[in-house]
Coordinates of C-alpha atoms in Angstrom, one line a residue:
M462 CA 0.0 0.0 0.0
A463 CA 1.2 3.5 -0.8
F464 CA -0.4 6.8 0.0
D465 CA 0.4 10.2 -1.4
Y466 CA -0.1 13.3 0.7
S467 CA 0.8 15.9 -2.0
G468 CA -2.8 17.1 -2.0
L469 CA -2.3 18.1 1.7
W470 CA 0.7 20.3 0.8
D471 CA -1.3 21.9 -2.1
V472 CA -4.2 22.7 0.3
L473 CA -1.7 24.2 2.8
K474 CA -0.2 26.3 0.1
D475 CA -3.7 27.5 -1.0
K476 CA -4.5 28.5 2.5
N477 CA -1.1 30.1 3.1
M478 CA -0.4 27.8 6.1
L479 CA 2.9 26.4 7.2
R480 CA 3.4 22.7 8.1
E481 CA 4.3 23.7 11.7
E482 CA 1.1 25.8 12.0
L483 CA -0.9 22.8 10.8
R484 CA 0.9 20.5 13.3
I485 CA 0.0 22.8 16.2
K486 CA -3.6 23.4 15.2
V487 CA -4.2 19.6 14.6
G488 CA -2.4 18.7 17.8
M489 CA -0.2 16.1 16.1
S490 CA 3.4 15.2 16.9
S491 CA 6.4 16.2 14.8
A492 CA 6.9 12.5 14.2
T493 CA 3.4 12.3 12.6
L494 CA 4.1 15.3 10.5
A495 CA 7.4 13.7 9.4
K496 CA 5.4 10.5 8.4
L497 CA 3.1 12.7 6.2
G498 CA 6.2 14.2 4.6
K499 CA 7.5 10.7 3.8
N500 CA 4.1 9.5 2.5
E501 CA 3.9 6.9 5.3
I502 CA 0.7 5.6 6.9
V503 CA -0.9 7.7 9.6
S504 CA -4.2 7.1 11.5
M505 CA -7.6 8.1 10.2
D506 CA -8.0 10.0 13.4
V507 CA -5.1 12.3 12.4
L508 CA -6.5 12.7 8.8
G509 CA -9.9 13.5 10.2
R510 CA -8.5 16.2 12.5
I511 CA -6.5 17.7 9.5
C512 CA -9.7 17.8 7.5
E513 CA -11.5 19.5 10.3
V514 CA -8.8 22.2 10.6
L515 CA -8.5 22.7 6.9
K516 CA -12.3 22.4 6.2
C517 CA -11.7 19.8 3.4
D518 CA -12.4 16.2 2.5
V519 CA -10.0 13.4 3.1
G520 CA -9.8 12.9 -0.7
D521 CA -8.4 16.5 -1.0
I522 CA -5.4 15.6 1.1
V523 CA -4.5 11.9 0.5
S524 CA -4.7 9.6 -2.5
Y525 CA -3.9 5.9 -2.9
V526 CA -1.1 5.0 -5.3
E527 CA -0.9 1.5 -6.5
E528 CA 2.6 0.0 -6.0
E529 CA 4.2 -1.8 -8.9

């Protein structure tokens, strides 16, 4: 399984928000933020809180990429 969080970074750019600002507003650890940066798996709880803060849908911030 592979996930791509490039949509998250696009939404942050559109909202003129820094990654650190998102981390604080969501209440996630820097380790979780690092996982997002490396396209690693994070919990649905974290994704839900990100969507709540950014007022977006989970499909706006993450996509599934089929591994070859």
